[in-house]
PDB file of C-alpha atoms in Angstrom:
ATOM      1  CA  MET A   1      -8.262 -12.767   4.699  1.00 83.00           C
ATOM      2  CA  ASN A   2      -8.236 -14.957   1.939  1.00 89.00           C
ATOM      3  CA  ILE A   3      -7.882 -13.652  -1.595  1.00 92.00           C
ATOM      4  CA  HIS A   4      -8.648 -15.714  -4.608  1.00 96.00           C
ATOM      5  CA  ILE A   5      -7.721 -14.554  -7.993  1.00 96.00           C
ATOM      6  CA  SER A   6      -9.058 -16.669 -10.921  1.00 97.00           C
ATOM      7  CA  ASN A   7      -8.676 -16.344 -14.753  1.00 97.00           C
ATOM      8  CA  LEU A   8      -7.688 -12.798 -14.354  1.00 97.00           C
ATOM      9  CA  ARG A   9      -7.357 -10.808 -17.451  1.00 97.00           C
ATOM     10  CA  MET A  10      -6.933  -6.779 -18.490  1.00 97.00           C
ATOM     11  CA  THR A  11      -6.938  -5.481 -21.248  1.00 97.00           C
ATOM     12  CA  TYR A  12      -6.736  -1.774 -21.638  1.00 95.00           C
ATOM     13  CA  PRO A  13      -8.914   0.449 -23.836  1.00 94.00           C
ATOM     14  CA  THR A  14      -5.912   1.049 -25.908  1.00 95.00           C
ATOM     15  CA  GLY A  15      -5.873  -3.147 -26.562  1.00 95.00           C
ATOM     16  CA  LYS A  16      -2.952  -3.708 -24.484  1.00 95.00           C
ATOM     17  CA  VAL A  17      -3.179  -6.961 -22.726  1.00 95.00           C
ATOM     18  CA  ALA A  18      -1.542  -6.426 -19.376  1.00 95.00           C
ATOM     19  CA  LEU A  19      -2.480  -9.611 -17.297  1.00 96.00           C
ATOM     20  CA  ASP A  20      -4.096 -12.501 -18.915  1.00 96.00           C
ATOM     21  CA  GLY A  21      -4.991 -16.104 -17.335  1.00 95.00           C
ATOM     22  CA  ILE A  22      -3.756 -14.978 -13.639  1.00 95.00           C
ATOM     23  CA  GLN A  23      -4.705 -17.778 -11.089  1.00 96.00           C
ATOM     24  CA  LEU A  24      -3.174 -16.774  -7.405  1.00 93.00           C
ATOM     25  CA  GLN A  25      -4.467 -17.538  -3.936  1.00 94.00           C
ATOM     26  CA  LEU A  26      -3.190 -15.430  -1.102  1.00 89.00           C
ATOM     27  CA  LYS A  27      -3.806 -16.241   2.692  1.00 86.00           C
ATOM     28  CA  SER A  28      -3.174 -13.667   5.502  1.00 77.00           C
ATOM     29  CA  PRO A  29      -0.692 -13.318   6.801  1.00 73.00           C
ATOM     30  CA  ASN A  30       1.641 -13.592   4.158  1.00 73.00           C
ATOM     31  CA  LEU A  31       4.276 -11.972   2.378  1.00 74.00           C
ATOM     32  CA  VAL A  32       4.335 -12.059  -1.549  1.00 80.00           C
ATOM     33  CA  GLY A  33       6.880 -10.145  -3.781  1.00 81.00           C
ATOM     34  CA  LEU A  34       5.824  -9.660  -7.441  1.00 85.00           C
ATOM     35  CA  LEU A  35       8.922  -9.722  -9.282  1.00 83.00           C
ATOM     36  CA  GLY A  36       9.275  -9.038 -13.456  1.00 86.00           C
ATOM     37  CA  PRO A  37      10.019  -6.212 -15.903  1.00 88.00           C
ATOM     38  CA  ASN A  38       8.410  -3.283 -16.517  1.00 87.00           C
ATOM     39  CA  GLY A  39       5.349  -3.686 -18.538  1.00 88.00           C
ATOM     40  CA  ALA A  40       4.828  -7.081 -16.915  1.00 90.00           C
ATOM     41  CA  GLY A  41       1.619  -6.163 -15.091  1.00 93.00           C
ATOM     42  CA  LYS A  42       2.473  -6.017 -11.516  1.00 92.00           C
ATOM     43  CA  SER A  43       1.049  -2.402 -10.973  1.00 92.00           C
ATOM     44  CA  THR A  44      -1.756  -3.534 -13.020  1.00 95.00           C
ATOM     45  CA  LEU A  45      -2.480  -6.850 -10.497  1.00 95.00           C
ATOM     46  CA  MET A  46      -2.149  -4.361  -7.407  1.00 91.00           C
ATOM     47  CA  LYS A  47      -4.430  -1.834  -9.035  1.00 93.00           C
ATOM     48  CA  LEU A  48      -7.308  -4.450  -9.465  1.00 95.00           C
ATOM     49  CA  LEU A  49      -6.608  -5.823  -6.203  1.00 91.00           C
ATOM     50  CA  VAL A  50      -7.651  -2.465  -4.320  1.00 90.00           C
ATOM     51  CA  ALA A  51     -10.447  -2.257  -6.839  1.00 91.00           C
ATOM     52  CA  GLU A  52      -8.885   0.839  -8.559  1.00 91.00           C
ATOM     53  CA  LEU A  53      -9.007  -1.031 -11.951  1.00 94.00           C
ATOM     54  CA  LEU A  54     -12.017  -3.641 -12.929  1.00 94.00           C
ATOM     55  CA  PRO A  55     -10.849  -6.787 -14.806  1.00 96.00           C
ATOM     56  CA  SER A  56     -11.756  -7.560 -18.255  1.00 97.00           C
ATOM     57  CA  ALA A  57     -12.699 -11.086 -17.437  1.00 97.00           C
ATOM     58  CA  GLY A  58     -12.178 -13.227 -14.602  1.00 97.00           C
ATOM     59  CA  GLY A  59     -12.485 -12.330 -10.773  1.00 95.00           C
ATOM     60  CA  ILE A  60     -11.195 -11.505  -7.399  1.00 96.00           C
ATOM     61  CA  THR A  61     -13.224 -12.977  -4.307  1.00 95.00           C
ATOM     62  CA  ILE A  62     -12.482 -11.857  -0.469  1.00 92.00           C
ATOM     63  CA  ASP A  63     -13.109 -14.623   1.722  1.00 92.00           C
ATOM     64  CA  GLY A  64     -15.044 -16.276  -0.845  1.00 93.00           C
ATOM     65  CA  LYS A  65     -17.301 -13.229  -2.175  1.00 95.00           C
ATOM     66  CA  PRO A  66     -16.884 -10.935  -4.971  1.00 95.00           C
ATOM     67  CA  LEU A  67     -14.386  -8.071  -4.493  1.00 93.00           C
ATOM     68  CA  LEU A  68     -16.759  -5.265  -5.375  1.00 90.00           C
ATOM     69  CA  GLN A  69     -19.195  -6.838  -2.750  1.00 92.00           C
ATOM     70  CA  GLN A  70     -16.372  -6.968  -0.289  1.00 88.00           C
ATOM     71  CA  GLU A  71     -14.739  -3.808  -0.877  1.00 85.00           C
ATOM     72  CA  THR A  72     -15.828  -1.699   1.987  1.00 82.00           C
ATOM     73  CA  LEU A  73     -14.744  -4.205   4.106  1.00 82.00           C
ATOM     74  CA  MET A  74     -11.355  -4.976   2.346  1.00 82.00           C
ATOM     75  CA  LYS A  75     -10.361  -1.289   2.252  1.00 80.00           C
ATOM     76  CA  ALA A  76     -11.211  -1.192   5.916  1.00 79.00           C
ATOM     77  CA  HIS A  77      -8.365  -3.549   6.613  1.00 83.00           C
ATOM     78  CA  LEU A  78      -5.886  -2.240   3.579  1.00 85.00           C
ATOM     79  CA  GLY A  79      -3.046  -0.492   3.761  1.00 87.00           C
ATOM     80  CA  TYR A  80      -1.745   0.542   0.047  1.00 88.00           C
ATOM     81  CA  LEU A  81       1.216   2.542  -1.138  1.00 88.00           C
ATOM     82  CA  PRO A  82       0.737   2.848  -5.070  1.00 88.00           C
ATOM     83  CA  GLN A  83       4.113   3.787  -7.070  1.00 86.00           C
ATOM     84  CA  ALA A  84       2.779   7.471  -7.682  1.00 85.00           C
ATOM     85  CA  PHE A  85       1.089   9.007  -5.066  1.00 88.00           C
ATOM     86  CA  GLY A  86       0.158  12.307  -3.570  1.00 88.00           C
ATOM     87  CA  LEU A  87       0.727  14.196  -0.503  1.00 90.00           C
ATOM     88  CA  TYR A  88      -0.854  17.423   0.794  1.00 92.00           C
ATOM     89  CA  GLU A  89       2.514  19.248   0.921  1.00 93.00           C
ATOM     90  CA  GLU A  90       1.428  22.153   2.960  1.00 96.00           C
ATOM     91  CA  LEU A  91       0.801  19.904   5.887  1.00 96.00           C
ATOM     92  CA  THR A  92       3.175  19.187   8.511  1.00 97.00           C
ATOM     93  CA  VAL A  93       3.798  15.072   8.821  1.00 96.00           C
ATOM     94  CA  TRP A  94       1.847  15.140  12.045  1.00 95.00           C
ATOM     95  CA  GLN A  95      -1.162  16.812  10.205  1.00 96.00           C
ATOM     96  CA  PHE A  96      -1.254  14.709   6.995  1.00 95.00           C
ATOM     97  CA  LEU A  97      -0.789  11.526   9.210  1.00 95.00           C
ATOM     98  CA  ASP A  98      -3.855  12.742  11.460  1.00 93.00           C
ATOM     99  CA  TYR A  99      -5.807  13.612   8.544  1.00 92.00           C
ATOM    100  CA  MET A 100      -5.387   9.928   7.131  1.00 91.00           C
ATOM    101  CA  THR A 101      -6.498   8.491  10.423  1.00 90.00           C
ATOM    102  CA  ALA A 102      -9.648  10.544  10.551  1.00 89.00           C
ATOM    103  CA  LEU A 103     -10.273   8.841   7.102  1.00 84.00           C
ATOM    104  CA  LYS A 104      -9.618   5.459   8.128  1.00 82.00           C
ATOM    105  CA  GLY A 105     -11.347   5.992  11.699  1.00 80.00           C
ATOM    106  CA  ILE A 106      -8.340   4.946  13.390  1.00 82.00           C
ATOM    107  CA  ARG A 107      -6.080   6.422  16.215  1.00 78.00           C
ATOM    108  CA  ALA A 108      -2.656   4.876  16.042  1.00 79.00           C
ATOM    109  CA  MET A 109      -0.357   7.753  14.528  1.00 87.00           C
ATOM    110  CA  GLN A 110       2.662   7.414  16.601  1.00 90.00           C
ATOM    111  CA  GLU A 111       3.490   3.766  15.939  1.00 91.00           C
ATOM    112  CA  ALA A 112       3.757   4.473  12.283  1.00 93.00           C
ATOM    113  CA  LEU A 113       5.732   7.561  12.932  1.00 94.00           C
ATOM    114  CA  GLN A 114       8.211   5.483  15.180  1.00 93.00           C
ATOM    115  CA  ALA A 115       8.199   2.364  12.616  1.00 93.00           C
ATOM    116  CA  THR A 116       9.240   5.029   9.228  1.00 94.00           C
ATOM    117  CA  HIS A 117      11.703   6.995  11.421  1.00 94.00           C
ATOM    118  CA  LEU A 118       9.780  10.167  11.170  1.00 96.00           C
ATOM    119  CA  THR A 119       9.336  11.219  14.830  1.00 95.00           C
ATOM    120  CA  ALA A 120      11.740  14.015  14.502  1.00 96.00           C
ATOM    121  CA  GLN A 121       9.947  15.106  11.376  1.00 96.00           C
ATOM    122  CA  LYS A 122       6.593  15.418  12.477  1.00 96.00           C
ATOM    123  CA  LYS A 123       6.423  18.833  12.927  1.00 97.00           C
ATOM    124  CA  THR A 124       7.945  19.540   9.258  1.00 97.00           C
ATOM    125  CA  PRO A 125       5.917  20.474   5.992  1.00 97.00           C
ATOM    126  CA  ILE A 126       6.040  17.685   3.685  1.00 96.00           C
ATOM    127  CA  ARG A 127       7.362  19.959   1.008  1.00 96.00           C
ATOM    128  CA  SER A 128      10.491  20.601   2.782  1.00 96.00           C
ATOM    129  CA  LEU A 129      11.075  16.916   3.133  1.00 96.00           C
ATOM    130  CA  SER A 130      13.429  15.177   1.067  1.00 93.00           C
ATOM    131  CA  GLY A 131      12.685  12.080  -1.668  1.00 92.00           C
ATOM    132  CA  GLY A 132      13.118   9.288   0.734  1.00 93.00           C
ATOM    133  CA  GLN A 133      11.461  11.186   3.852  1.00 94.00           C
ATOM    134  CA  ARG A 134       8.311  11.825   1.420  1.00 94.00           C
ATOM    135  CA  GLN A 135       8.273   8.130   0.366  1.00 94.00           C
ATOM    136  CA  ARG A 136       8.589   7.314   4.161  1.00 94.00           C
ATOM    137  CA  VAL A 137       5.348   9.210   4.582  1.00 96.00           C
ATOM    138  CA  GLY A 138       3.753   7.419   2.396  1.00 95.00           C
ATOM    139  CA  ILE A 139       4.739   4.329   4.110  1.00 94.00           C
ATOM    140  CA  ALA A 140       3.582   5.651   7.308  1.00 95.00           C
ATOM    141  CA  GLN A 141      -0.143   6.185   5.848  1.00 94.00           C
ATOM    142  CA  ALA A 142      -0.160   2.564   4.631  1.00 92.00           C
ATOM    143  CA  ILE A 143       0.792   1.150   7.843  1.00 91.00           C
ATOM    144  CA  LEU A 144      -1.444   3.157   9.854  1.00 91.00           C
ATOM    145  CA  GLY A 145      -3.759   0.880  11.958  1.00 85.00           C
ATOM    146  CA  ASN A 146      -1.609  -2.187  11.602  1.00 84.00           C
ATOM    147  CA  PRO A 147      -4.368  -3.358   8.446  1.00 86.00           C
ATOM    148  CA  GLN A 148      -4.502  -6.843   7.588  1.00 83.00           C
ATOM    149  CA  LEU A 149      -3.346  -6.325   4.018  1.00 84.00           C
ATOM    150  CA  LEU A 150      -0.718  -4.346   2.796  1.00 86.00           C
ATOM    151  CA  ILE A 151       0.099  -3.515  -0.764  1.00 87.00           C
ATOM    152  CA  PHE A 152       2.802  -1.686  -1.764  1.00 88.00           C
ATOM    153  CA  ASP A 153       3.606  -0.633  -5.489  1.00 88.00           C
ATOM    154  CA  GLU A 154       7.889   0.009  -5.189  1.00 86.00           C
ATOM    155  CA  PRO A 155       7.845   1.200  -1.470  1.00 87.00           C
ATOM    156  CA  THR A 156      11.610   1.362  -1.301  1.00 86.00           C
ATOM    157  CA  VAL A 157      12.398   3.595  -4.242  1.00 86.00           C
ATOM    158  CA  GLY A 158      14.149   6.802  -3.171  1.00 87.00           C
ATOM    159  CA  LEU A 159      15.255   5.131   0.178  1.00 90.00           C
ATOM    160  CA  ASP A 160      18.667   5.079   1.172  1.00 90.00           C
ATOM    161  CA  PRO A 161      20.293   1.274   1.484  1.00 90.00           C
ATOM    162  CA  GLU A 162      19.913   1.068   5.331  1.00 89.00           C
ATOM    163  CA  GLU A 163      16.361   2.241   4.891  1.00 90.00           C
ATOM    164  CA  ARG A 164      15.623  -0.365   2.693  1.00 89.00           C
ATOM    165  CA  ILE A 165      16.994  -3.149   4.683  1.00 90.00           C
ATOM    166  CA  HIS A 166      14.781  -1.454   7.697  1.00 90.00           C
ATOM    167  CA  PHE A 167      11.864  -1.520   5.791  1.00 88.00           C
ATOM    168  CA  ARG A 168      12.008  -5.038   3.902  1.00 86.00           C
ATOM    169  CA  ASN A 169      12.608  -6.193   7.937  1.00 87.00           C
ATOM    170  CA  LEU A 170       9.354  -4.224   9.099  1.00 87.00           C
ATOM    171  CA  PHE A 171       7.198  -5.608   6.371  1.00 83.00           C
ATOM    172  CA  SER A 172       8.395  -9.546   6.905  1.00 82.00           C
ATOM    173  CA  GLN A 173       7.511  -8.684  10.689  1.00 82.00           C
ATOM    174  CA  MET A 174       4.341  -7.172   9.943  1.00 80.00           C
ATOM    175  CA  ALA A 175       3.395 -10.214   7.613  1.00 75.00           C
ATOM    176  CA  GLN A 176       4.056 -12.618  10.528  1.00 74.00           C
ATOM    177  CA  ASP A 177       2.086 -10.824  12.751  1.00 69.00           C
TER     178      ASP A 177
END
């Protein structure tokens, strides 16, 4: 998958310019980290890449075609974990991931449970999980089916230092596959 970002600009209705003149070429497999201070536009860029927001100017193409023409194809190969995400707290981890696999049209829960160290919690209601375990459920739903494109916004927030190392290694390995 080739993603080309050209002269991207995002101005919010309040007049705040979050991004201006962004040029970027991304090819998979690849691992790209966005670093910058709060308010630099990192989350905005990710929301634009998943078509959650539409740019004020410029464009994003996927394999040479505009993102909006490729949105369905791109989302079929996308794993996304926004900074703030919702979980169905009354469901168990297994039920939630089963629901997400049904939405994505895939059947690969066990691998995601193992990769995120959630096998022991699979029958636990999400409302009973710690903050770090909830974050791991979010990561698990993003990596279901081994997507070609992973977009994570602050994926290691709330994780223990050892878990952060594990997931950085997992993300690097996935980028190489």
